[in-house]
Coordinates of C-alpha atoms and ligand atoms in Angstrom, one line a residue:
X4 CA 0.0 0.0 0.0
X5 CA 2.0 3.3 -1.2
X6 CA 1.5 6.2 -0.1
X7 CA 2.6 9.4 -1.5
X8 CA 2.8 13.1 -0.4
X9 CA 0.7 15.2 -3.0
X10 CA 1.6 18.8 -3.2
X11 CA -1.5 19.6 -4.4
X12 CA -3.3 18.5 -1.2
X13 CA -0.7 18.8 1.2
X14 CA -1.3 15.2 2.2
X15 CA 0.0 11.8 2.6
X16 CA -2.5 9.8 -0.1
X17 CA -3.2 6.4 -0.5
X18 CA -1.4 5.7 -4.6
X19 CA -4.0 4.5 -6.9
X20 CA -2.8 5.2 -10.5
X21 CA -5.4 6.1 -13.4
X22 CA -5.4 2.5 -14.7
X23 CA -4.7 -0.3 -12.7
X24 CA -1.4 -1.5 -13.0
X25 CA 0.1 0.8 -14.8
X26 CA 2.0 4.6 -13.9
X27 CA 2.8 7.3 -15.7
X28 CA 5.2 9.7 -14.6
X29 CA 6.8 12.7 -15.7
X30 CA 9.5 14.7 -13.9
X31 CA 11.1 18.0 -15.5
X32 CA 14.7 17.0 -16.3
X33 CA 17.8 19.2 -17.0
X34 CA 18.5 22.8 -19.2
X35 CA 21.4 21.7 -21.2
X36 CA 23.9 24.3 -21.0
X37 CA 26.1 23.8 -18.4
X38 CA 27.4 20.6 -16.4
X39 CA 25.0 19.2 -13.6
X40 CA 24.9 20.4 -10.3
X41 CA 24.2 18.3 -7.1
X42 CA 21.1 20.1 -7.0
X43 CA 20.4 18.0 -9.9
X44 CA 22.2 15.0 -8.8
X45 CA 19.7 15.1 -6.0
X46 CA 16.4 15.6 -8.3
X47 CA 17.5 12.2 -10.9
X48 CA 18.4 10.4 -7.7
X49 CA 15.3 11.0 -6.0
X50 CA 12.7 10.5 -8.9
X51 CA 15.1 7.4 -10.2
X52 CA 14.8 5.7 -7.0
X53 CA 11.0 6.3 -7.6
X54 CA 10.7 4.5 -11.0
X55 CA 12.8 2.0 -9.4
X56 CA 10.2 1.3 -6.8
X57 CA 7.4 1.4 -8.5
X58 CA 9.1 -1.1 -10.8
X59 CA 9.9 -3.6 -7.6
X60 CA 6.2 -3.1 -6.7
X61 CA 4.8 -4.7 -10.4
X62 CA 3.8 -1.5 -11.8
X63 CA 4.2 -1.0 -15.4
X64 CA 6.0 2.1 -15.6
X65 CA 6.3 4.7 -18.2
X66 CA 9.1 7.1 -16.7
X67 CA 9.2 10.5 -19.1
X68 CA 12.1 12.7 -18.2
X69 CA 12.6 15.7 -20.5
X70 CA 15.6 17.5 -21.6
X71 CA 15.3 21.6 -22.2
X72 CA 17.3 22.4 -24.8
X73 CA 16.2 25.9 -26.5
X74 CA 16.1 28.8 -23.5
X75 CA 17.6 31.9 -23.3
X76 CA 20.9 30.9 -21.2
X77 CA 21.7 28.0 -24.1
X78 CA 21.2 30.4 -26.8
X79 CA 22.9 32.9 -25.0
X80 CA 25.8 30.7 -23.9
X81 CA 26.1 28.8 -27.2
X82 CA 26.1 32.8 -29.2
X83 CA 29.5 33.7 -26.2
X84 CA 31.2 30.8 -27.5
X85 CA 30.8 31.2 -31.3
X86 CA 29.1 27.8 -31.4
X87 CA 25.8 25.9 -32.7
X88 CA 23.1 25.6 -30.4
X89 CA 22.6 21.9 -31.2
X90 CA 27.2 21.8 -30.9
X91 CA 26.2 23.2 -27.3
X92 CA 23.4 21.5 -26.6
X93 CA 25.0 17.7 -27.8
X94 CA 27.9 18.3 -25.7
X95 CA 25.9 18.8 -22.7
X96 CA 23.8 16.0 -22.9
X97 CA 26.7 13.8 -23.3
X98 CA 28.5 15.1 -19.9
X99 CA 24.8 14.5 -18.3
X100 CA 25.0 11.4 -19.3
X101 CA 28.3 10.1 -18.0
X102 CA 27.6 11.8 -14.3
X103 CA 24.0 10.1 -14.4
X104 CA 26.0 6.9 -15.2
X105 CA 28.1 7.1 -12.8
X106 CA 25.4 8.4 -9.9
X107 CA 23.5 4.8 -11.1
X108 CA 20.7 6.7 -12.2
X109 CA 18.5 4.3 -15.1
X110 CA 17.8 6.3 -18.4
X111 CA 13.9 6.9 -18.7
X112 CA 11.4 5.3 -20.9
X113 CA 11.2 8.3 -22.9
X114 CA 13.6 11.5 -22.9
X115 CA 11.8 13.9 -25.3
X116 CA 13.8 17.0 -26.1
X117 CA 12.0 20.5 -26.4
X118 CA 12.8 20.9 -29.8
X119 CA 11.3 17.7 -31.2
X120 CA 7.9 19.0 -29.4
X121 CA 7.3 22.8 -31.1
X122 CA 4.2 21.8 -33.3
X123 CA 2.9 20.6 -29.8
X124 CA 3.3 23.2 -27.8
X125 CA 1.7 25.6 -30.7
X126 CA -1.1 23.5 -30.8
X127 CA -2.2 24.2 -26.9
X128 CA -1.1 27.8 -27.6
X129 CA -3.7 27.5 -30.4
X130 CA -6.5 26.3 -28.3
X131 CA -5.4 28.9 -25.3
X132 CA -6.1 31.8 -27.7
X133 CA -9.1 30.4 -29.1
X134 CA -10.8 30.0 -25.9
X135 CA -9.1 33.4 -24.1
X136 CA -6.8 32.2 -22.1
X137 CA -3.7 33.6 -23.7
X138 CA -3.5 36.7 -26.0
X139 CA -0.8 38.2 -28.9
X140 CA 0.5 41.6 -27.1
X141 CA -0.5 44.2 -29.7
X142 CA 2.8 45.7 -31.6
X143 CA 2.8 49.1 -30.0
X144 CA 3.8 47.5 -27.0
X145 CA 7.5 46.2 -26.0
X146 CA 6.6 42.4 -25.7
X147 CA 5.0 42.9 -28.9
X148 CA 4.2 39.3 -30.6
X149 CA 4.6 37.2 -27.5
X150 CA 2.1 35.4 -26.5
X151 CA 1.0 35.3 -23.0
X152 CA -1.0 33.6 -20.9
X153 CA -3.9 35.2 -19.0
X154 CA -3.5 33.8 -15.0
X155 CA -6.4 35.9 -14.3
X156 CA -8.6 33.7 -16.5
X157 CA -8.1 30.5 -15.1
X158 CA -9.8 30.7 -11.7
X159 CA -7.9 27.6 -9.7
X160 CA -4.3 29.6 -10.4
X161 CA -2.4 29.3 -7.4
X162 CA -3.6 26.3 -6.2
X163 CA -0.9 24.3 -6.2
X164 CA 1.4 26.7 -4.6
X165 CA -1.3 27.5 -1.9
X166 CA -1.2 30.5 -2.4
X167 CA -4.2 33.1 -4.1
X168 CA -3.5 35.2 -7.4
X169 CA -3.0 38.4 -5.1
X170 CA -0.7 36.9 -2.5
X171 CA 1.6 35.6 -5.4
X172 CA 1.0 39.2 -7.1
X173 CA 2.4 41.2 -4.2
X174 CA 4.7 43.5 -4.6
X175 CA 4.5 42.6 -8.9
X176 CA 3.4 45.5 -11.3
X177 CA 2.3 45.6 -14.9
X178 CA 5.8 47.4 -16.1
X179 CA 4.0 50.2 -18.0
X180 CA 4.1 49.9 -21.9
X181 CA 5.0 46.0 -21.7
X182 CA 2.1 44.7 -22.8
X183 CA 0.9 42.4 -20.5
X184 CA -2.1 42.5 -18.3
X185 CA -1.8 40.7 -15.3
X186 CA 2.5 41.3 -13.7
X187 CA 2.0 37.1 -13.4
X188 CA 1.2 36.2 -17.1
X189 CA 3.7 34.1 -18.3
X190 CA 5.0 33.8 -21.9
X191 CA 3.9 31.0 -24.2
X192 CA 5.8 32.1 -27.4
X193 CA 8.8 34.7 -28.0
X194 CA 8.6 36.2 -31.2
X195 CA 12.3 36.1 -32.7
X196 CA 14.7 39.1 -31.9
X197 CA 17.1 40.6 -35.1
X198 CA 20.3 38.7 -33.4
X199 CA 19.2 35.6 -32.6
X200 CA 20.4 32.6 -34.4
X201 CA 18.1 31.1 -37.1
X202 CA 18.3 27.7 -34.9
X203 CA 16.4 29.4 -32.4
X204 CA 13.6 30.3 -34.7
X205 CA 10.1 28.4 -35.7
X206 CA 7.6 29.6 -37.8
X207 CA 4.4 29.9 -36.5
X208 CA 0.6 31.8 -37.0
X209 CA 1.6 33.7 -33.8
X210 CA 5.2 35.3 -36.5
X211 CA 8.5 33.7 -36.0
X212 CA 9.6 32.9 -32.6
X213 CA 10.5 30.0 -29.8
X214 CA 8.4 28.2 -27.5
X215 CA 8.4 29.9 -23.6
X216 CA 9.7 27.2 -20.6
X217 CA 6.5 26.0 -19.3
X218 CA 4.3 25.3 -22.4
X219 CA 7.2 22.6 -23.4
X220 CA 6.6 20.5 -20.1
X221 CA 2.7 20.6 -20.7
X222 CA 3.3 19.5 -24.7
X223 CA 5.9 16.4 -24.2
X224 CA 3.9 15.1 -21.1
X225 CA 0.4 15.4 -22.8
X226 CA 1.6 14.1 -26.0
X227 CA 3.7 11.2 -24.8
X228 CA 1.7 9.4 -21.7
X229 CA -1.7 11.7 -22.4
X230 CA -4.0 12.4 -18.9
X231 CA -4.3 12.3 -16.3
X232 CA -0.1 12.0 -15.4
X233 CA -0.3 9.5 -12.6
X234 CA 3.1 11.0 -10.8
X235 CA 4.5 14.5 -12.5
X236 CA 7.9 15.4 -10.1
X237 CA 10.6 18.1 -10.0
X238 CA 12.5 19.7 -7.5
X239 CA 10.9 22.5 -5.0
X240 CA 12.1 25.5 -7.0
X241 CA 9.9 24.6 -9.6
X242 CA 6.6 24.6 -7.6
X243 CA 5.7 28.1 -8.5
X244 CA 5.5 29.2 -11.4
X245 CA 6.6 26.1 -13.8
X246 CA 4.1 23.8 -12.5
X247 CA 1.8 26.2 -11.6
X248 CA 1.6 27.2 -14.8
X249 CA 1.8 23.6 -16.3
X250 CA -1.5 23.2 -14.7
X251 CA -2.8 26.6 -16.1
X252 CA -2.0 26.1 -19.0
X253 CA -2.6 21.8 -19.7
X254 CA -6.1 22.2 -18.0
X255 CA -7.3 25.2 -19.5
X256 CA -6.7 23.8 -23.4
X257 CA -9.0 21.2 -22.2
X258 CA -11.6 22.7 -19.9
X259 CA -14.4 19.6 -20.9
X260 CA -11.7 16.6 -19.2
X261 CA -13.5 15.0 -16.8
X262 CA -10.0 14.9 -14.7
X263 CA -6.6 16.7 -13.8
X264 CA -3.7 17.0 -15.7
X265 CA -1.9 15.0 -12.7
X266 CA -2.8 13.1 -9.9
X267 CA 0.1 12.9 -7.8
X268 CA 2.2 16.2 -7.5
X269 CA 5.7 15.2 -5.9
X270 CA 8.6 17.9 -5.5
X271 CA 12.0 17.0 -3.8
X272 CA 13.7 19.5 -1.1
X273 CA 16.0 22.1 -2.0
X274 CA 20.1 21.6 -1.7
X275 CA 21.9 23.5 0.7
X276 CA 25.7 23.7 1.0
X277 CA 27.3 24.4 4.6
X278 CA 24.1 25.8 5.3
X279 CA 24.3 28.1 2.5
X280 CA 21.7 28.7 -0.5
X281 CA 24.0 27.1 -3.7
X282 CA 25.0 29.8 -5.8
X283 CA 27.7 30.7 -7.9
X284 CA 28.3 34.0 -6.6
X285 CA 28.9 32.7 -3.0
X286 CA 31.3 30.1 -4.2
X287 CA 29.7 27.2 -3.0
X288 CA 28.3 25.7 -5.9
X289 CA 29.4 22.1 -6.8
X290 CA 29.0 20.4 -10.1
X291 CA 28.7 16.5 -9.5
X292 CA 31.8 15.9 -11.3
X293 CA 33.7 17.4 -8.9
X294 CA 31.9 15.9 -6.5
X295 CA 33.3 12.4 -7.8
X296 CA 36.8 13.4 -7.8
X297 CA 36.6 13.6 -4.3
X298 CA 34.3 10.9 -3.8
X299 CA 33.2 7.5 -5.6
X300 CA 29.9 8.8 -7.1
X301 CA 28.2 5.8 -5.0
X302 CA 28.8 7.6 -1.9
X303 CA 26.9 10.9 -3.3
X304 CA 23.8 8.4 -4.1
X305 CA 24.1 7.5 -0.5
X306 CA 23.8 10.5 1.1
X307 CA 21.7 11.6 -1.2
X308 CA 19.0 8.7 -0.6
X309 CA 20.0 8.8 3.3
X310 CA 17.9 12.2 3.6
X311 CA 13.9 12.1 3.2
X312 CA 13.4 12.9 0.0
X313 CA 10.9 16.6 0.9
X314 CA 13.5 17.8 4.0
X315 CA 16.0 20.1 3.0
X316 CA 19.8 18.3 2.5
X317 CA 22.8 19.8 3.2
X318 CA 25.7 19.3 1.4
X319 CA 29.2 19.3 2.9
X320 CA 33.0 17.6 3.1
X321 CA 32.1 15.9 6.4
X322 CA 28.5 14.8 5.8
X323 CA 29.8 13.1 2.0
X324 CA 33.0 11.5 4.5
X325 CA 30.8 10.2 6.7
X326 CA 28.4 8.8 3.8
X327 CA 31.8 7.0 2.7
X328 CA 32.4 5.5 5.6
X329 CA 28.9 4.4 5.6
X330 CA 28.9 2.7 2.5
X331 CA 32.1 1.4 3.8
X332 CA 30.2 -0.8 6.4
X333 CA 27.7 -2.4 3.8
X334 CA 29.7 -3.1 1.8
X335 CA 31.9 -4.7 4.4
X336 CA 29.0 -6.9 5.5
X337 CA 29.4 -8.2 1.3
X338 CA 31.9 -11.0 0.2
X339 CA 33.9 -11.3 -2.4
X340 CA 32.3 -13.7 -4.3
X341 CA 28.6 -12.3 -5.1
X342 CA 26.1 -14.4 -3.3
X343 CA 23.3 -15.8 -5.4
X344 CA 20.1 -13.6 -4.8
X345 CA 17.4 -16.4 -5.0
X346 CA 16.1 -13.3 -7.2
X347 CA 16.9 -9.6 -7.3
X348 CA 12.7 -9.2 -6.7
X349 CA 12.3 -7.6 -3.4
X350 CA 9.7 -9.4 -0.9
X351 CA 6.9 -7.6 -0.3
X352 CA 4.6 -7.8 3.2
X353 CA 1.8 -9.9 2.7
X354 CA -1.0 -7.8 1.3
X355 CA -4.0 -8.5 0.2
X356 CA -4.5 -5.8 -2.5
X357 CA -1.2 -5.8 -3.7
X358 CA -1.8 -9.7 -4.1
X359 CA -5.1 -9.3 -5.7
X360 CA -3.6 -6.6 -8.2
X361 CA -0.6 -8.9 -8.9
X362 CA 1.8 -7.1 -7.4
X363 CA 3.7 -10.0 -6.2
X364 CA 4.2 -11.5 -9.3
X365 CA 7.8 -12.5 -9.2
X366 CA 8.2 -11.8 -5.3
X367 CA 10.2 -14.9 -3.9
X368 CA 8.9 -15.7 -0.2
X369 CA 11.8 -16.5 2.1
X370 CA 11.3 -19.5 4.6
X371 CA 13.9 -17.6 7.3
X372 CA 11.0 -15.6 9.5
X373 CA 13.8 -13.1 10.5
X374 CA 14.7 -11.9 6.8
X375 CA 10.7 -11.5 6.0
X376 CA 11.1 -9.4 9.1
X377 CA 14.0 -7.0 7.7
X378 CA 12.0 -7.2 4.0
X379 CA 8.7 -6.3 5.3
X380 CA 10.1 -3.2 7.0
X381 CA 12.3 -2.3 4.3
X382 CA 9.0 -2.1 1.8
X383 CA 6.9 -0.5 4.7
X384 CA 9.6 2.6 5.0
X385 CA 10.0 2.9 0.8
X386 CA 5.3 2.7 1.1
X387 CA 5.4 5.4 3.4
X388 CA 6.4 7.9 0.7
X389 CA 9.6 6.2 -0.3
X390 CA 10.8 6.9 3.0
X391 CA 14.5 5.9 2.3
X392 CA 16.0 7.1 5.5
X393 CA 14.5 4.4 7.3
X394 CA 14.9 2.3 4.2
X395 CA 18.7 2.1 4.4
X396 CA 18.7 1.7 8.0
X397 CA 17.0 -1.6 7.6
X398 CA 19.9 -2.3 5.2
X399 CA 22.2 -1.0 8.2
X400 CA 20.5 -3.9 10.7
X401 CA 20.7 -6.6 8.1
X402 CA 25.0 -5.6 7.5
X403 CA 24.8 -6.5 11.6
X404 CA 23.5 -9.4 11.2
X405 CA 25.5 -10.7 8.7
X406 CA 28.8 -10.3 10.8
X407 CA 26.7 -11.3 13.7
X408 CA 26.2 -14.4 11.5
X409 CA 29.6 -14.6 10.5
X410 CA 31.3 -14.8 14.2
X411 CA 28.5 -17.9 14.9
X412 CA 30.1 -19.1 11.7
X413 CA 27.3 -20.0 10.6
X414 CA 27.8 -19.7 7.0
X415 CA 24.2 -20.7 4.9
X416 CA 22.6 -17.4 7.6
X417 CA 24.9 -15.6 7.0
X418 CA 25.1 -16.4 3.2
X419 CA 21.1 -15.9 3.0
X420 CA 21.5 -12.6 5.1
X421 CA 23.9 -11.2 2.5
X422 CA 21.8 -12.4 -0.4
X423 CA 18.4 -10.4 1.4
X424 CA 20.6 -7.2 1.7
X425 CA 22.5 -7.1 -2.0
X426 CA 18.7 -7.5 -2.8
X427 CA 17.1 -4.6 -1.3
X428 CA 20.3 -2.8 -1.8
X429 CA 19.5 -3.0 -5.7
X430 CA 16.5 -1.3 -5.4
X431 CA 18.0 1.1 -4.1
X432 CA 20.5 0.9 -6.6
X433 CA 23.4 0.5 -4.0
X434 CA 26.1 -2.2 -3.3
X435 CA 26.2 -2.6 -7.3
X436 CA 30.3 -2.6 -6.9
X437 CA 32.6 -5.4 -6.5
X438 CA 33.7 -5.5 -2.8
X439 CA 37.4 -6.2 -3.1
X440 CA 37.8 -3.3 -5.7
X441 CA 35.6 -0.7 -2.8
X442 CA 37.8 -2.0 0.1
X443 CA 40.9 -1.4 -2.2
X444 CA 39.5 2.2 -3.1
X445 CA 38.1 3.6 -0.1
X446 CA 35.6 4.8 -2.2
X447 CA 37.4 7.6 -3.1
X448 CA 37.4 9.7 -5.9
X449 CA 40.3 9.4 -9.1
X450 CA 41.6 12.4 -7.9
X451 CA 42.2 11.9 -4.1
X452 CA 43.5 8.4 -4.6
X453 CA 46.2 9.2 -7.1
X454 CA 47.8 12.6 -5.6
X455 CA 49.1 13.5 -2.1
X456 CA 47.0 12.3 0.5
X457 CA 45.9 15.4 2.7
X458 CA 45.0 15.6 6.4
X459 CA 41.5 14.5 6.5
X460 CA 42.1 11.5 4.2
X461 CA 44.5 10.6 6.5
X462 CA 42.7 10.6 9.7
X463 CA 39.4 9.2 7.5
X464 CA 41.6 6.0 6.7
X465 CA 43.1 6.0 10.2
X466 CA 39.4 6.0 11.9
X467 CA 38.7 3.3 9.0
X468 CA 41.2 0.9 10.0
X469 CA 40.3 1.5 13.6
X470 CA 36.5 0.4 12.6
X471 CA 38.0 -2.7 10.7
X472 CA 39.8 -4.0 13.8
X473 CA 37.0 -3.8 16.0
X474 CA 35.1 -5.1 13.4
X475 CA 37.8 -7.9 13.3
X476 CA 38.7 -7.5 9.7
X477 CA 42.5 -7.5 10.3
X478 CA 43.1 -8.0 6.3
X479 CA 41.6 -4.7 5.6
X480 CA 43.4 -3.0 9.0
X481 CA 46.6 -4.5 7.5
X482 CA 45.5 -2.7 3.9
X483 CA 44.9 0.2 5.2
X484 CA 48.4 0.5 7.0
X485 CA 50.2 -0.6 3.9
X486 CA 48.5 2.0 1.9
X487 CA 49.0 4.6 4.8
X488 CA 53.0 3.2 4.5
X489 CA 53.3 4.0 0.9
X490 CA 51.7 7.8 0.8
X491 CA 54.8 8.0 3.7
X492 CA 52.6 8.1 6.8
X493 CA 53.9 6.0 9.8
X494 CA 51.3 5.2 12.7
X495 CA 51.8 4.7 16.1
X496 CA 49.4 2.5 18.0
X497 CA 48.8 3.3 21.6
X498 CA 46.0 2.5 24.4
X499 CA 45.4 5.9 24.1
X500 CA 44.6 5.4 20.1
X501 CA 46.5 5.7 16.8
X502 CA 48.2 9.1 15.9
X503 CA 50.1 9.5 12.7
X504 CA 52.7 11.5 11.0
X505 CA 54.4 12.3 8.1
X506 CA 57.9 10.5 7.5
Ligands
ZN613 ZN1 8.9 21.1 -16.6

């Protein structure tokens, strides 16, 4: 029985998609003109572990995950650098590509780009006009030839933000001789400016122009999964306006549907770095390859996923170290040699309506009592709106177990233990790595394993090899030493603890 938090209502709700058995689910991807940030890193992680859920629940999934790539800031940043939009645009997607790779995250069904969807998005602008919800500012005007939509028309505006058409307009004015009529119209086409490149340019019965942000969104999700979208997703920021005015625009074309555009209205928190707002001008903004030159990009998914995914997450040196050592402990808990998984499905409680609807198809049922135990909680923290928090500390109590199983030497528990937790660990999509090359690593980044180890690497491998000999994994102590040995650090054991210095 899911249950997810809906904007819309500001409640937990029962999940019941539009057809039974099946989900459609949008989420607003990426504007391709720079590398990704971990503010994005967080957004594909979130809604990836989503698909990835609904998936291990028997849902027939049709994941949609756009790619923006005409905007101002591309055409802008592709004009600075003397290059093609599409040159920009292509090399963009590629580097997205390689840091979603790495971060684990599973390419959607569908990844329309903006471009492919213009006739689309003119045909809602069409039916806007027609019925008055959007108007052509007259040319006397300076927005003259855009077309903009009327908020004032569509009476549930504001809705989703909670918020009423004159709380959102305060402190907005019409700038006089503009054009528009309301401060919070939005544009739905920009007719062409003298310097802009001809790539940037459609023809249309509204002149020559480009689509505005939000009518894309609306176009690629109506067009590819129609309505009602069972789940549309994106992070917080874009809450007001750009879903608002997805839902402005999507439900006024249509005003005869006998249901919303979406169902389920999901939105992840907001990154924060050392308690900071990201931004470029404070210095504090990270890309996600930089991230994993520090890091092995399995420890960002970690933290990531360790954090609910509506609370606010902030990102910093310490919290990512202390995801490492984290991971570090699973996948201590993992043997060399992968264990059979009787079947990577995940065991789900015993339920009658997820039985009825099929939803266990596949499921394997365990005969060991205890791991039902650890399953069934596992899927009752991802039910209660994919609380993965609670999710991974589950994962946590089963690593236990397995050493716990380990020192009884009892091998087939301890074997059946590790099998449960690679399992739910892969819905998750964690513990995917071998376990001799992680403990080799340190799960460290390219960077920080091949030059000069500083200070806080140091101490991080000296607290590591401190947690493998308590945990009695002398091997990896011993490792840990020798690799300390080489980068020319000597350590001193004492009752007191281990210091270090450099030879
Ligand atoms: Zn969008």
């Amino acid at each position: 029985m899911l249950r997810i938090y809906n904007t819309l209502s500001r409640t937990k709700e029962l999940f019941t998609p539009h057809q039974t058995g099946k989900v459609g689910m949008y989420v607003c991807g990426i504007t391709v003109y720079d590398y990704c940030h971990i503010g994005h890193a967080r957004m594909m992680v979130v809604f990836d572990v989503v698909q990835r859920w609904l998936r291990a629940l028997g849902y027939q999934v049709t994941y949609v995950r756009n790619i923006t790539d005409i905007d101002d800031k591309i055409i802008r940043r592709a004009v600075e650098q003397g290059i093609g939009i599409g040159e920009l645009t292509g090399r963009f997607i590629d580097a997205m590509y390689q840091d979603l790779d790495a971060l684990r995250v599973q390419r959607p069904d569908h990844e329309p780009r903006a471009t492919q969807f213009v006739p689309q998005m003119l045909g809602i602008i069409r039916r806007l006009v027609d019925q008055g919800f959007a108007y052509q500012v007259a040319p006397e005007h300076a927005l003259a030839g855009d077309v903009h939509y009327a908020v004032r028309r569509f009476a549930a505006y504001g809705r989703l933000s909670g918020r009423s058409l004159d709380d959102l307009r305060a402190g907005e004015r019409v700038t006089p001789g503009e054009g528009k009529l309301d401060p919070l119209d939005f544009v739905l086409w920009k007719s062409s400016k003298a310097d802009e490149p001809s790539e940037a340019i459609w023809q249309s019965d509204f002149g020559p122009g480009r689509p505005g942000w939000h009518i894309e969104c609306s176009a690629m999700s109506e067009s590819i999964l129609g309505t009602p979208i069972d789940i549309h997703g994106g992070g917080a920021d874009l809450q007001f306006p750009h879903h608002e005015n997805e839902i402005a625009q999507s439900e006024a074309a249509m005003p005869d549907r006998e249901h919303p555009f979406v169902r389920y209205w999901m939105h992840n928190g907001f990154v924060r770095v050392d308690n900071e707002k990201m931004s470029k001008s404070l210095g504090n903004f990270f890309t996600i390859r930089e991230v994993v030159e520090q890091f092995d990009p399995e420890v960002l998914r970690l933290y990531i996923l360790r954090a609910h995914y509506r609370s606010p997450l902030n990102y910093s040196d310490a919290h990512l170290d202390d995801a490492r050592h984290a991971l570090l402990r699973l996948y201590g808990a993992l043997s060399e040699k992968r264990v059979a998984t009787p079947s990577d499905q995940i065991v789900q409680p015993a339920s009658d309506q997820a039985a009825a609807m099929g939803l266990n198809q596949g499921a394997v049922t365990s005969p060991d009592d205890a791991i039902d135990h650890w399953q069934g909680r596992f899927a009752d923290a991802m039910n209660d709106d994919f609380n993965t928090p609670v999710a991974i500390a589950v994962l946590f109590e089963l690593a236990a177990e397995v050493f716990r199983a380990r020192e009884q030497l009892d091998a087939p528990r301890a074997g059946k233990l590790e099998a449960a937790l690679r399992a739910l660990a892969s819905s998750l999509g964690l513990l995917d790595q071998d376990p001799g090359h992680v403990r080799e690593s340190g799960l460290l980044g390219l960077a920080r394993r091949g030059s000069g180890l500083s200070d806080g690497a140091i101490e991080a491998m000296v607290r590591e090899r401190q947690e493998a000999k308590q945990a009695k994994d002398f091997q990896r102590a011993d490792r840990l030493r020798d690799e300390l040995g080489q980068a020319g650090i000597v350590l001193e054991d004492s009752p007191q603890g281990t210091r270090w210095r450099r030879q």
